[in-house]
Short mmCIF file of C-alpha atoms in Angstrom, two decimals:
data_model
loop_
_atom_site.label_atom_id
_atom_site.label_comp_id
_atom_site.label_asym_id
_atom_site.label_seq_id
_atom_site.Cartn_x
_atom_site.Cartn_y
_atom_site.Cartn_z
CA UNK A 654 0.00 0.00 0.00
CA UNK A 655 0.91 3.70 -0.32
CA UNK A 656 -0.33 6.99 -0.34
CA UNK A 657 -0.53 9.90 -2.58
CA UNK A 658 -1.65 12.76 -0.54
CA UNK A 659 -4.92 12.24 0.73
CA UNK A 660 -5.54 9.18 -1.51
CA UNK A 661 -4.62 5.67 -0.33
CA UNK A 662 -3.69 3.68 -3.62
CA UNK A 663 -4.50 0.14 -2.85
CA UNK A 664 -2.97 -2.55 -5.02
CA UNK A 665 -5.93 -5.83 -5.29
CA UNK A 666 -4.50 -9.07 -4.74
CA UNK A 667 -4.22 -11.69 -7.80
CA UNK A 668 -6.78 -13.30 -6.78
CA UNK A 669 -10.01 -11.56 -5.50
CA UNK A 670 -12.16 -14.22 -4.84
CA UNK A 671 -13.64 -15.79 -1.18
CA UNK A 672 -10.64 -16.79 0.28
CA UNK A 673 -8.90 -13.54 -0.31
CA UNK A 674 -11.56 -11.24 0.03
CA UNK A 675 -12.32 -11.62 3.58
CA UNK A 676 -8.56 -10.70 4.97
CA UNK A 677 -8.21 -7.62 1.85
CA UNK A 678 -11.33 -6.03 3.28
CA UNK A 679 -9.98 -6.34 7.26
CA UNK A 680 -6.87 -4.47 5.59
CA UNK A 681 -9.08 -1.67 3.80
CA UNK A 682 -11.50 -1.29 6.42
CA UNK A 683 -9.70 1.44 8.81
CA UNK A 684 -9.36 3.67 5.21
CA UNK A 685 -12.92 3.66 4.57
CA UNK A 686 -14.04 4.15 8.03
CA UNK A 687 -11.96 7.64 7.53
CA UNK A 688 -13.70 10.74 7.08
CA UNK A 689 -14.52 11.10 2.92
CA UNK A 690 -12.44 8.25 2.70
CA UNK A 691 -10.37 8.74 -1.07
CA UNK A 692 -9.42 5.28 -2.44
CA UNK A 693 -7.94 4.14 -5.84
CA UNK A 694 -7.78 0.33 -6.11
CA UNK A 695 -5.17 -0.76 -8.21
CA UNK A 696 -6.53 -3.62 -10.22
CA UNK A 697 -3.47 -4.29 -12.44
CA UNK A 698 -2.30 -7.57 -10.61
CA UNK A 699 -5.89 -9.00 -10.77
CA UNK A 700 -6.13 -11.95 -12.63
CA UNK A 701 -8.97 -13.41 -11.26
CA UNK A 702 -12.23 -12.34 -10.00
CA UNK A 703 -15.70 -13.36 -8.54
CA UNK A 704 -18.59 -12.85 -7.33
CA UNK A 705 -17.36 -12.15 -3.61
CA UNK A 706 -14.24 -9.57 -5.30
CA UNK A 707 -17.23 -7.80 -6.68
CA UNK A 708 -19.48 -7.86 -3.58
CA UNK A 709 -16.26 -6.81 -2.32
CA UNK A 710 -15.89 -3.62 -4.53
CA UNK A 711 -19.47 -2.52 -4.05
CA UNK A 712 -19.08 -2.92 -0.62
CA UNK A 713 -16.19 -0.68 -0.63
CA UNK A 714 -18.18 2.04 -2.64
CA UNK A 715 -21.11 2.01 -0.11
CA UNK A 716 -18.33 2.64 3.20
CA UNK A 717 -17.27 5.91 0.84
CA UNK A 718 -20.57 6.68 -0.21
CA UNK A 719 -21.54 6.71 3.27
CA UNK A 720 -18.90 9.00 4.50
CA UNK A 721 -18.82 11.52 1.51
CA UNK A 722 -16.09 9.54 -0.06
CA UNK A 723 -15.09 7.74 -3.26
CA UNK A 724 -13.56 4.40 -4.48
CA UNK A 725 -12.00 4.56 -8.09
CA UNK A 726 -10.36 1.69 -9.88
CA UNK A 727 -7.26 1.58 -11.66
CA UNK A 728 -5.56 -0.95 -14.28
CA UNK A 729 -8.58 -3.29 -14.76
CA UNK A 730 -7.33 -6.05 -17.30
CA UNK A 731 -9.24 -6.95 -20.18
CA UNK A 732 -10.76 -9.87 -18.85
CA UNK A 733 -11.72 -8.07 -15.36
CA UNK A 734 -13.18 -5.56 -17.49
CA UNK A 735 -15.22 -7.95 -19.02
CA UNK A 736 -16.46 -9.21 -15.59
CA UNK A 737 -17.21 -6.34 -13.97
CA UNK A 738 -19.40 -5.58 -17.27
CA UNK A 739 -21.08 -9.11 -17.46
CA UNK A 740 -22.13 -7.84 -13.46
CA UNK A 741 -22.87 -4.56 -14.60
CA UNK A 742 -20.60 -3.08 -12.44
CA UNK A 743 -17.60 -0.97 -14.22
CA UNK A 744 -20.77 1.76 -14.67
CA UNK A 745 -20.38 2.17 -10.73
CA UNK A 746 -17.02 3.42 -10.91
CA UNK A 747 -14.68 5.69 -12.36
CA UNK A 748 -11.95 3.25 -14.29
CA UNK A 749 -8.30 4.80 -15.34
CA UNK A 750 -5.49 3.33 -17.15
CA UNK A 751 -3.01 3.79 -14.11
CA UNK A 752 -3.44 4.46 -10.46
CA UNK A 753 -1.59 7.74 -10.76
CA UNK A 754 -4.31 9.57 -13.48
CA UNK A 755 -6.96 7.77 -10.57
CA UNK A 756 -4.83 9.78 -8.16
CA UNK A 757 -4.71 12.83 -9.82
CA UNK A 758 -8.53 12.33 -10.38
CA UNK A 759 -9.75 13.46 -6.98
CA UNK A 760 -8.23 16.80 -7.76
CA UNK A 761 -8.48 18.20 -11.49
CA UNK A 762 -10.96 16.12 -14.07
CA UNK A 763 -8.97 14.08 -16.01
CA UNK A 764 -11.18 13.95 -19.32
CA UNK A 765 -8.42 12.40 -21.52
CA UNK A 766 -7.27 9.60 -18.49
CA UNK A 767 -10.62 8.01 -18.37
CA UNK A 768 -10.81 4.86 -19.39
CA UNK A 769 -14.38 4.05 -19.51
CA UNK A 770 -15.47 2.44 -22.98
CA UNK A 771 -16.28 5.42 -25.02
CA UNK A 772 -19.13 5.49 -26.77
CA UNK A 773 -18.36 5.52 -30.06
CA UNK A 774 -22.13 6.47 -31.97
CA UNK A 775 -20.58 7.09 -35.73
CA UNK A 776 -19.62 3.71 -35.25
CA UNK A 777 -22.57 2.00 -34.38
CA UNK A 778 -24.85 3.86 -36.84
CA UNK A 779 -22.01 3.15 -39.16
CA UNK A 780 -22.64 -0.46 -38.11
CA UNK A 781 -26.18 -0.28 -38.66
CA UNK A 782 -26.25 1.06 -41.75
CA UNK A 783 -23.57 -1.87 -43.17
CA UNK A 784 -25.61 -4.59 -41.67
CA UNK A 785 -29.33 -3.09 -43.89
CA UNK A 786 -26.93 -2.64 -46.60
CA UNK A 787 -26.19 -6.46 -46.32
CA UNK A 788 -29.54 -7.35 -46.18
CA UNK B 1391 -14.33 45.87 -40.29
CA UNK B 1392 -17.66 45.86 -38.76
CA UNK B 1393 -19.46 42.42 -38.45
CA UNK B 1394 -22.98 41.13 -37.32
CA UNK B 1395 -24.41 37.49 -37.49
CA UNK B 1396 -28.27 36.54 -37.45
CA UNK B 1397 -29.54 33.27 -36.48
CA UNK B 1398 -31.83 31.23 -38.08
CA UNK B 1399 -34.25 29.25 -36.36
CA UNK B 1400 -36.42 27.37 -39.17
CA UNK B 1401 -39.27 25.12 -38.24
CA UNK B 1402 -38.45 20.85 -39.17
CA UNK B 1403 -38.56 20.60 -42.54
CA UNK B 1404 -36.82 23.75 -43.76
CA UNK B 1405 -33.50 22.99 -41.57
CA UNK B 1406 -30.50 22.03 -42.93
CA UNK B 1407 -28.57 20.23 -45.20
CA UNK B 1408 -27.45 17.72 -42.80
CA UNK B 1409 -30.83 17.28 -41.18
CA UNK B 1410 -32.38 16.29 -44.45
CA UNK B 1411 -32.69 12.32 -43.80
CA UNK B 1412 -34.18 13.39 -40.90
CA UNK B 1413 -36.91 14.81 -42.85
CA UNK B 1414 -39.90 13.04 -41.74
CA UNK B 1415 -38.47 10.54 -39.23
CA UNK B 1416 -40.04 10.78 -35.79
CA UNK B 1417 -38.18 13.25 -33.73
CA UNK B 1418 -37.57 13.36 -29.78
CA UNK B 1419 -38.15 17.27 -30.07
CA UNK B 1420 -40.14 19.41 -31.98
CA UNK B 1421 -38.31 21.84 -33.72
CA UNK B 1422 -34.43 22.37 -33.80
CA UNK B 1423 -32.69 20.26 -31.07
CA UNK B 1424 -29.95 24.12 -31.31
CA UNK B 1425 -32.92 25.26 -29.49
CA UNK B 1426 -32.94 22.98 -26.60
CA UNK B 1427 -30.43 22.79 -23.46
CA UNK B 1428 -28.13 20.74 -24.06
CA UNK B 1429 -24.80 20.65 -20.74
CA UNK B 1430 -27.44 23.75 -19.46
CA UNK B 1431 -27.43 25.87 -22.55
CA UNK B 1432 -28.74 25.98 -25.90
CA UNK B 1433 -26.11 25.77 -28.82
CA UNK B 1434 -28.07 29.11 -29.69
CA UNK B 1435 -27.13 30.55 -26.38
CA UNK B 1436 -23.39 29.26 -26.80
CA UNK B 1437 -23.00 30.31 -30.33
CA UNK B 1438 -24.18 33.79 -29.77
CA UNK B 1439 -21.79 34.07 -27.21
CA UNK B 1440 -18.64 33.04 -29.50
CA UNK B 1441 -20.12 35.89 -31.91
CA UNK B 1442 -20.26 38.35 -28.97
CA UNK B 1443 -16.41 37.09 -28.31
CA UNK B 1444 -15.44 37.58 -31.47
CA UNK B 1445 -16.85 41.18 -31.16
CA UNK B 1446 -19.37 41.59 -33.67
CA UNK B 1447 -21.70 44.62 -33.45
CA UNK B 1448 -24.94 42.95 -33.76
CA UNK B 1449 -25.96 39.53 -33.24
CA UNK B 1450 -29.68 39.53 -35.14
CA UNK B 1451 -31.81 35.53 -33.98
CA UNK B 1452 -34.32 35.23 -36.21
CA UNK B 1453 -37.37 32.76 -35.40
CA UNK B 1454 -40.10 31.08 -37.24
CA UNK B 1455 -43.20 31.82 -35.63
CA UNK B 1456 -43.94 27.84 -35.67
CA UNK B 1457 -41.35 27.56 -33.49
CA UNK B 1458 -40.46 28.44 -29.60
CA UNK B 1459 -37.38 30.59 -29.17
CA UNK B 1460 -34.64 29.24 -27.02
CA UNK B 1461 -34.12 31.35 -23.83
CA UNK B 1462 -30.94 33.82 -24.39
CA UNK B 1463 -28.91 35.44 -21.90
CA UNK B 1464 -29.22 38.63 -21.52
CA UNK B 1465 -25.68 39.23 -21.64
CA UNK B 1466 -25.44 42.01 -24.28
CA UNK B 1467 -27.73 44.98 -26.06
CA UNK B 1468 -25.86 44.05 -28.96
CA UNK B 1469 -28.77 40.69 -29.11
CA UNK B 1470 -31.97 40.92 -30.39
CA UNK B 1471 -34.41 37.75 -31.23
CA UNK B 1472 -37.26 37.93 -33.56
CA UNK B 1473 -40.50 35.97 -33.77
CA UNK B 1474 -40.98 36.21 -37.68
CA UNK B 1475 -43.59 34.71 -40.12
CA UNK B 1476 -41.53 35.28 -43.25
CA UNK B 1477 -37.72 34.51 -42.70
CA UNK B 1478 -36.87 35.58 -46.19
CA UNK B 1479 -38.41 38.86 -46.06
CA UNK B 1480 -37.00 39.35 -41.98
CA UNK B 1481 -33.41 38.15 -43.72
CA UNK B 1482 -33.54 40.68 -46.37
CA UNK B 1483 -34.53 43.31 -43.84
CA UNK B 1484 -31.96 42.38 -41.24
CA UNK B 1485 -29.08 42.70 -43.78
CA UNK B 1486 -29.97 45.88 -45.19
CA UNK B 1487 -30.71 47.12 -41.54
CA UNK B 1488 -26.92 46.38 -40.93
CA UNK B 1489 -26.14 47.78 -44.18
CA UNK B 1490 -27.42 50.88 -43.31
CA UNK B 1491 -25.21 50.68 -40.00
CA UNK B 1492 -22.10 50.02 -41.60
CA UNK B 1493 -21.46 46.46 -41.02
CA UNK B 1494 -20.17 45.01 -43.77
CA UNK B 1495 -20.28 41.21 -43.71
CA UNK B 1496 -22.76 39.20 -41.56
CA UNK B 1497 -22.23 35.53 -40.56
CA UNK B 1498 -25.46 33.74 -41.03
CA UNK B 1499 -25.71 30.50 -39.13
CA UNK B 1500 -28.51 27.87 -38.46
CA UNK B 1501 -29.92 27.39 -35.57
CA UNK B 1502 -28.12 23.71 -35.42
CA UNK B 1503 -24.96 25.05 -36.20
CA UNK B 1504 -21.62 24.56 -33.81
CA UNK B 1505 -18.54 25.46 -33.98
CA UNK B 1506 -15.54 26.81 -32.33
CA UNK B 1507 -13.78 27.77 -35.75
CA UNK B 1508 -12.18 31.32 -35.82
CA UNK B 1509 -14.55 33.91 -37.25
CA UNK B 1510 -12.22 36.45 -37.75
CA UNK B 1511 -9.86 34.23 -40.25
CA UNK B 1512 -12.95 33.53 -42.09
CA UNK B 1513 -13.81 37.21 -42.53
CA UNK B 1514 -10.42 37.37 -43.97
CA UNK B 1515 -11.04 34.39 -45.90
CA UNK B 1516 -14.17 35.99 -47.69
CA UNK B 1517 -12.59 39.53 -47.81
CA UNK B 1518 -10.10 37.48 -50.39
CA UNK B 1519 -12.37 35.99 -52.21
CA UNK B 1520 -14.64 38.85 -53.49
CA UNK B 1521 -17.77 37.20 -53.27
CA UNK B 1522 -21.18 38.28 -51.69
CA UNK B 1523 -21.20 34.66 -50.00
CA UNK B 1524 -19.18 32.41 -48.50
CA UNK B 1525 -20.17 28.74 -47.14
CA UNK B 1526 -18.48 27.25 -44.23
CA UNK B 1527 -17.54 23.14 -44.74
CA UNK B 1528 -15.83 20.46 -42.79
CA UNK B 1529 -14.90 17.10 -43.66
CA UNK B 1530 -18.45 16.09 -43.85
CA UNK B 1531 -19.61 18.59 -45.82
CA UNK B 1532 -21.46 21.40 -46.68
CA UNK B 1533 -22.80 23.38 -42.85
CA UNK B 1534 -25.47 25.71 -42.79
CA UNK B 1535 -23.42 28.51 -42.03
CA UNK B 1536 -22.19 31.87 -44.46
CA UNK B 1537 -20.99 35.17 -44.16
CA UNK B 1538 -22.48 37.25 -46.30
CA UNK B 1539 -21.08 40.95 -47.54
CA UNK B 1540 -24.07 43.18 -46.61
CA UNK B 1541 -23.34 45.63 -49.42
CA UNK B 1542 -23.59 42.76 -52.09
CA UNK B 1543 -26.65 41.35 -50.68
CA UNK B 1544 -28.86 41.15 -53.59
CA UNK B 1545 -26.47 38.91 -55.32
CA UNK B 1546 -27.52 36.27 -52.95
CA UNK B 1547 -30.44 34.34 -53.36
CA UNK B 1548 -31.44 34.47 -49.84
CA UNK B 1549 -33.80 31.52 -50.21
CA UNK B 1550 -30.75 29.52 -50.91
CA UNK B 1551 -29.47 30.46 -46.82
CA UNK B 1552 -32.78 29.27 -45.52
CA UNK B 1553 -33.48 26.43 -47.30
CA UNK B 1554 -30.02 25.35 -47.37
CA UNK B 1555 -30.13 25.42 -51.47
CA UNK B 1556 -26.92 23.35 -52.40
CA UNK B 1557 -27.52 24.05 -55.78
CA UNK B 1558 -26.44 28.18 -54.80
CA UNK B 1559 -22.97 27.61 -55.74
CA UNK B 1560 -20.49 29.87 -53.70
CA UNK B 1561 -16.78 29.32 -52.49
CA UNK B 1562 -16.49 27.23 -49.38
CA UNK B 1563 -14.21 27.80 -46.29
CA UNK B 1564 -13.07 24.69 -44.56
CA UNK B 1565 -13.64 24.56 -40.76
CA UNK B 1566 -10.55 22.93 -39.16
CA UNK B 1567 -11.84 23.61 -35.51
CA UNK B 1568 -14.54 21.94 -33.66
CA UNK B 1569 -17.85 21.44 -35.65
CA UNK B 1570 -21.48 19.59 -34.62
CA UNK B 1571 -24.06 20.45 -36.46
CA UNK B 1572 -26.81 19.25 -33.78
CA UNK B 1573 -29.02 17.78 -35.89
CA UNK B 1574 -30.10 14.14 -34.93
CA UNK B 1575 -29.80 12.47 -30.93
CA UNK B 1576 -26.83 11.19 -32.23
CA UNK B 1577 -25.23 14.35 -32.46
CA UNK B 1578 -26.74 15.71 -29.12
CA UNK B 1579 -24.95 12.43 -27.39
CA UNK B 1580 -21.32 13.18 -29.79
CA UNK B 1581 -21.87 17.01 -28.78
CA UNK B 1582 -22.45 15.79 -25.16
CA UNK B 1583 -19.32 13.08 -24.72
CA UNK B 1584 -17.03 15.37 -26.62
CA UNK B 1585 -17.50 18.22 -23.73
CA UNK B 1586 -16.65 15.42 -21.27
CA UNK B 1587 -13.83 14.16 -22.97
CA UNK B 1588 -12.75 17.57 -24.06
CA UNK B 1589 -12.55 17.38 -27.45
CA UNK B 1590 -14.09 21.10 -27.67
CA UNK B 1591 -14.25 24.30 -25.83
CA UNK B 1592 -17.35 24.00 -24.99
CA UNK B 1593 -17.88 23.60 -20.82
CA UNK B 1594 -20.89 22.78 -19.00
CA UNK B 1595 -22.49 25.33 -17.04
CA UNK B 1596 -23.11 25.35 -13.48
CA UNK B 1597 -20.09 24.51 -10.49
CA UNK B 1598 -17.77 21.58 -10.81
CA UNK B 1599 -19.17 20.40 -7.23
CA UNK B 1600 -16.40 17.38 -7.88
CA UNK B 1601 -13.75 16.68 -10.48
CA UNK B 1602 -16.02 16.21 -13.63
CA UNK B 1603 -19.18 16.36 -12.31
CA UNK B 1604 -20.97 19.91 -13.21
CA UNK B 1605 -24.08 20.88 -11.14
CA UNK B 1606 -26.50 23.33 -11.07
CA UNK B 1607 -27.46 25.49 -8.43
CA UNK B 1608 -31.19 23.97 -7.12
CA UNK B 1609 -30.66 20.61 -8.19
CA UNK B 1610 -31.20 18.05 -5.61
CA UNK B 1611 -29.12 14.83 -5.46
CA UNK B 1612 -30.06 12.39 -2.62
CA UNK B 1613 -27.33 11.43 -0.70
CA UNK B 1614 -27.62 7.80 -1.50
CA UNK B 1615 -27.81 8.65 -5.61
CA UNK B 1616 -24.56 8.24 -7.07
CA UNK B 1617 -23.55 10.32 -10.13
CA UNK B 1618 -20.04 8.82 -11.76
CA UNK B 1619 -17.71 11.79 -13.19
CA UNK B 1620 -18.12 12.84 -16.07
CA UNK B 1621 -21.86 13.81 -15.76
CA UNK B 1622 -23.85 17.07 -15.40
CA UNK B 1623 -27.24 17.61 -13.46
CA UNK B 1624 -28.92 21.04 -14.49
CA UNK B 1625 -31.06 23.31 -13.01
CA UNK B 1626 -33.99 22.43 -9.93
CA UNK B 1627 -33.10 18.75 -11.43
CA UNK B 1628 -34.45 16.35 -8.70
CA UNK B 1629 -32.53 12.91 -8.57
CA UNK B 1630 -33.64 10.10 -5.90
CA UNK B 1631 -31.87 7.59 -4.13
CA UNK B 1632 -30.44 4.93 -5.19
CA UNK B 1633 -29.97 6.10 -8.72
CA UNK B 1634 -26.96 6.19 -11.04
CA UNK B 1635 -25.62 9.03 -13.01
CA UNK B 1636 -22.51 7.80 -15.06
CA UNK B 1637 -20.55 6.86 -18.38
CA UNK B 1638 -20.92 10.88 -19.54
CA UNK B 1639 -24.67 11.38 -18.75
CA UNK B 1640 -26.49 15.25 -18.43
CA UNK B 1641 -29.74 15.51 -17.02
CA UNK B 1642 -30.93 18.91 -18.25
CA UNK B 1643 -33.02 21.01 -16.33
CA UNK B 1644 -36.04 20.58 -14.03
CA UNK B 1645 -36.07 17.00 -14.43
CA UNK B 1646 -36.63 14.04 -12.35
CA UNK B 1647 -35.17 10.31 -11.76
CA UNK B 1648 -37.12 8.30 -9.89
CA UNK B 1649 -35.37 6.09 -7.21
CA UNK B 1650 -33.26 3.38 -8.38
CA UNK B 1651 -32.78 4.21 -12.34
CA UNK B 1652 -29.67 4.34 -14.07
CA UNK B 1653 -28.83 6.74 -16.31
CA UNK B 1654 -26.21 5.36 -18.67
CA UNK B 1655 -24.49 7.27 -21.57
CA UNK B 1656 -27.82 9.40 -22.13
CA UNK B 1657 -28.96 12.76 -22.16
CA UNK B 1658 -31.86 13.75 -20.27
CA UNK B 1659 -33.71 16.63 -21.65
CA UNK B 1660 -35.47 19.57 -19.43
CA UNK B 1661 -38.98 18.99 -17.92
CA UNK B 1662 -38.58 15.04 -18.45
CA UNK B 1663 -39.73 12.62 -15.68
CA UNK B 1664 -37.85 9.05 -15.72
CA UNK B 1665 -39.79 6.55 -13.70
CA UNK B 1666 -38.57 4.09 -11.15
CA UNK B 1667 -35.97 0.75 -11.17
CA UNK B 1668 -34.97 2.03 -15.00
CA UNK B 1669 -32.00 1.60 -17.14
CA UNK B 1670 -31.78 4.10 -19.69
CA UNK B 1671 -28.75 3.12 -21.97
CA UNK B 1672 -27.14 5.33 -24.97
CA UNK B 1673 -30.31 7.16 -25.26
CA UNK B 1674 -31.53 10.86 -25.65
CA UNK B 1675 -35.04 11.31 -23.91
CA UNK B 1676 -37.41 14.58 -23.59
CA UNK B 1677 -40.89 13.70 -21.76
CA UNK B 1678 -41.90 10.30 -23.16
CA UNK B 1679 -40.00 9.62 -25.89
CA UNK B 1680 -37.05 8.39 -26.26
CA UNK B 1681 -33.92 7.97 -28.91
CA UNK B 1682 -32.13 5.41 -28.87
CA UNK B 1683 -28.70 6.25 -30.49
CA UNK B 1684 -26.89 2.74 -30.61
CA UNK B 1685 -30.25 0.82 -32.38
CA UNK B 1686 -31.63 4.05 -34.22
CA UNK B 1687 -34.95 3.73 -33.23
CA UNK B 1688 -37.47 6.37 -31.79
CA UNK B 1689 -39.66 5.09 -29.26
CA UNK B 1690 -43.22 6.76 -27.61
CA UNK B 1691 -43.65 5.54 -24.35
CA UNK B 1692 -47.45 6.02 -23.50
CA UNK B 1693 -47.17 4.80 -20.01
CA UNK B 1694 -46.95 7.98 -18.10
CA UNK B 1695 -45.50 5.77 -14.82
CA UNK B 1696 -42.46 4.89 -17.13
CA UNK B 1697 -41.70 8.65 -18.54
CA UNK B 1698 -43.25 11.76 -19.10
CA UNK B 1699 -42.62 15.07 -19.72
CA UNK B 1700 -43.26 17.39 -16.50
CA UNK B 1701 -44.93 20.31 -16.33
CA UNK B 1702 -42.90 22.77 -17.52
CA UNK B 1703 -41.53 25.44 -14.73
CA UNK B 1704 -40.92 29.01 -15.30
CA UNK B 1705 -36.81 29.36 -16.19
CA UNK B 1706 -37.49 32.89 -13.49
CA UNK B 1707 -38.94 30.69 -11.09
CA UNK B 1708 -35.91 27.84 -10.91
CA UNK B 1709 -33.88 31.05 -10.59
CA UNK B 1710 -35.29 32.59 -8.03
CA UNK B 1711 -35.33 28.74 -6.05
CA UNK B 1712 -31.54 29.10 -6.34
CA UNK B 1713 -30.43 32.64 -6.51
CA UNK B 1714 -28.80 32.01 -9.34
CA UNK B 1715 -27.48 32.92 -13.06
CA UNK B 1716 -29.52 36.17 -12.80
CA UNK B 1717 -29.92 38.27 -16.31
CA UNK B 1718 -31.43 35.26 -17.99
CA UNK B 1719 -34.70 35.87 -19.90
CA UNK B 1720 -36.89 34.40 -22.13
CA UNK B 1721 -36.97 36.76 -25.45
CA UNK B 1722 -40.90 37.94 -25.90
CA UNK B 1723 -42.02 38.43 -29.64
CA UNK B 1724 -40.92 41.25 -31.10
CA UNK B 1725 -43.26 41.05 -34.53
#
């Protein structure tokens, strides 16, 4: 773990499922209990995921919810990416390529740094229009 | 060099060159969407203000009397907006009007129209070409946008500005700058991102209560709502607990989300009420219907428990609820 100011940068284990979940949360529990706790969680070494690192995540966004804080991720891989979309839960958060443009995040609006899918409408009307075109 | 610009604000059906698929298609507003509040002001509002930047003497908004003129701020004498029932006659008049007080060249812009491009370098532009009219372009295309030399005015046929004639051949000047011609909800949603990404100039109003999220004052978030940056919430907007705000979302003014929607990659326009438990996804709405901009379809939702357009509130009275952005009016008819 370190710190950046008045955000804590936590780095997520490899694996975020039940058996490290419990212990991770026991570690991150005195943050969010702070007062508008600021948290980036650094997904980058995540290679697996489940249904309790998700329960997990959301449970970490209601603690800073609760105390006018906020929980941004970090370095979410491909595949966690896909997981947290299958659960519908990247929409919850504010995702960056790298912990340090999550950092800088809580300060100054980083509108190039975010890395949420854009959405890209030329291309889906583009899309559209080649699909009628094929028939 | 003294310049002026008028604003055209045709009813559906005489707009635009871009707009002309649209022709016909169900739309989510009636009448021009440059006309409508889009990150808290109308592109109207926002491109009279680039004209007033770029120091023009007059800024003339012209209306057809079919359709309801945007509300202006009343940040200059140098603006006055027209209700008019002929816009080729009021057109004619306007120019020689400036004629007569010495401004030569007039930009001439669509309601729909825009852009961040420099004004002044296309004066220059025109100045070299010797023309009565120049049309502005991008890599799209042809915009709905001219400056015209006053003094040469009857060498334009002024039918061809309204209508957008493309058949009025005149040399083009190509817009390198930012340029949306606001003409579908497509372009609403692009116009909307591309603020939040900063692609353009263009800022939201209201404060920045939090890095990237823009509010305005007299909106009401519940505590328990929670509205992922970048995302704007306008004017006496109510939203309710439990909901989500995120992925480059504005709701516009006085509207409300009912507990536990999500608002996904979507504009919300003014007076619109979003029901409960919803998930409104790449979408534009305005009271009950709603565009959806990823499966181009227009949908009327007749359930008035789902959505539904609210009773519309006084702009004044929102402003006196938050003591806020005083000087704004609503323009009354003028003819």
């Amino acid at each position: 773990m370190h710190t950046s100011g008045p955000v804590v940068v936590m780095e997520l284990p490899e694996h975020l499922d039940d058996a490290q979940v419990k212990a991770f949360f026991q570690e991150l529990q005195p943050l969010l209990e702070a007062d508008r706790p600021r948290l980036v969680l650094d997904c980058s070494q995540v290679r697996r995921i489940d249904s309790a690192g998700i329960a997990m995540l959301l449970r970490c966004m209601q603690e800073a919810m609760k105390r006018d804080g906020d929980v941004k991720l970090a370095g979410v891989s491909a595949a966690s990416g896909v997981v947290l979309e299958l659960m519908r839960v990247e929409r919850l958060f504010e995702v960056f390529d790298t912990a340090k443009e999550a950092v800088q995040s809580f300060d100054a609006f980083q509108s190039h740094a975010i890395a949420q899918r854009a959405p890209s409408h030329a291309a889906a009307y583009g899309a559209l229009e080649n699909l009628k075109a094929a028939g | 060099m003294v310049i002026g610009a008028i604003i055209i604000i045709g009813a559906v059906g005489e707009q635009a060159t871009r707009s002309a698929p649209q022709i016909g298609r169900p739309q989510v507003v009636e009448g021009p969407l440059g006309c409508v509040e889009i990150l808290g002001r109308s592109v109207v509002e926002r491109m009279v203000q680039r004209f007033l930047s770029a120091d023009v003497k007059a800024v003339s908004v012209l209306a057809d009397a079919r359709v309801a003129l945007p509300s202006l701020y009343q940040s200059s004498d140098k603006v006055t907006a027209q209700v008019v029932d002929h816009m080729g006659s009021a057109l004619s008049r306007t120019l020689q009007d400036y004629s007569e007080r010495g401004i030569g060249f007039a930009f001439v812009a669509h309601a729909d129209v825009y852009t961040e491009c420099d004004l002044i370098d296309w004066i220059w532009f025109h100045r070299g070409t010797h023309q009565a009219m120049t049309r502005a372009c991008d890599h799209n295309g042809s915009l709905d946008f001219w400056v015209v030399d006053c003094a040469k005015r009857e060498d334009v046929e002024l039918s061809s500005l309204i209508e957008a004639d493309r058949r009025f051949e005149c040399p083009s000047y190509f817009i390198k700058e930012y340029v949306n011609q606001v003409t579908t909800a497509t372009d609403v949603r692009r116009l909307v991102t591309d603020v939040f990404r900063g692609r353009c100039e263009m800022r939201p109003s209201g404060q920045e209560i939090r890095p990237g999220v823009w509010v305005e004052a007299g909106a009401q978030i519940h505590r328990r709502a929670r509205i992922v940056a970048p995302a704007y919430v306008g004017c006496g907007t109510q939203v309710r607990e439990d909901t989500l705000v995120t992925r480059c979302s504005s709701l516009e003014s006085a509207c409300y989300i009912d507990y536990g929607t999500v608002i996904e990659d979507s504009s919300i326009l003014s007076n619109s009420y979003v029901g409960i438990w919803l998930d409104v996804s790449h979408a534009l709405v305005k009271g009950n219907k709603l565009a959806n901009v990823q499966r181009d379809v227009m949908l009327e939702i007749s359930d008035r428990s789902v959505m539904r357009e609210k009773v519309a509130i006084a702009r004044h009275s929102m402003q006196d609820l938050s003591g806020s952005r005083s000087g704004r009016l609503r323009f009354a008819s003028l003819s």
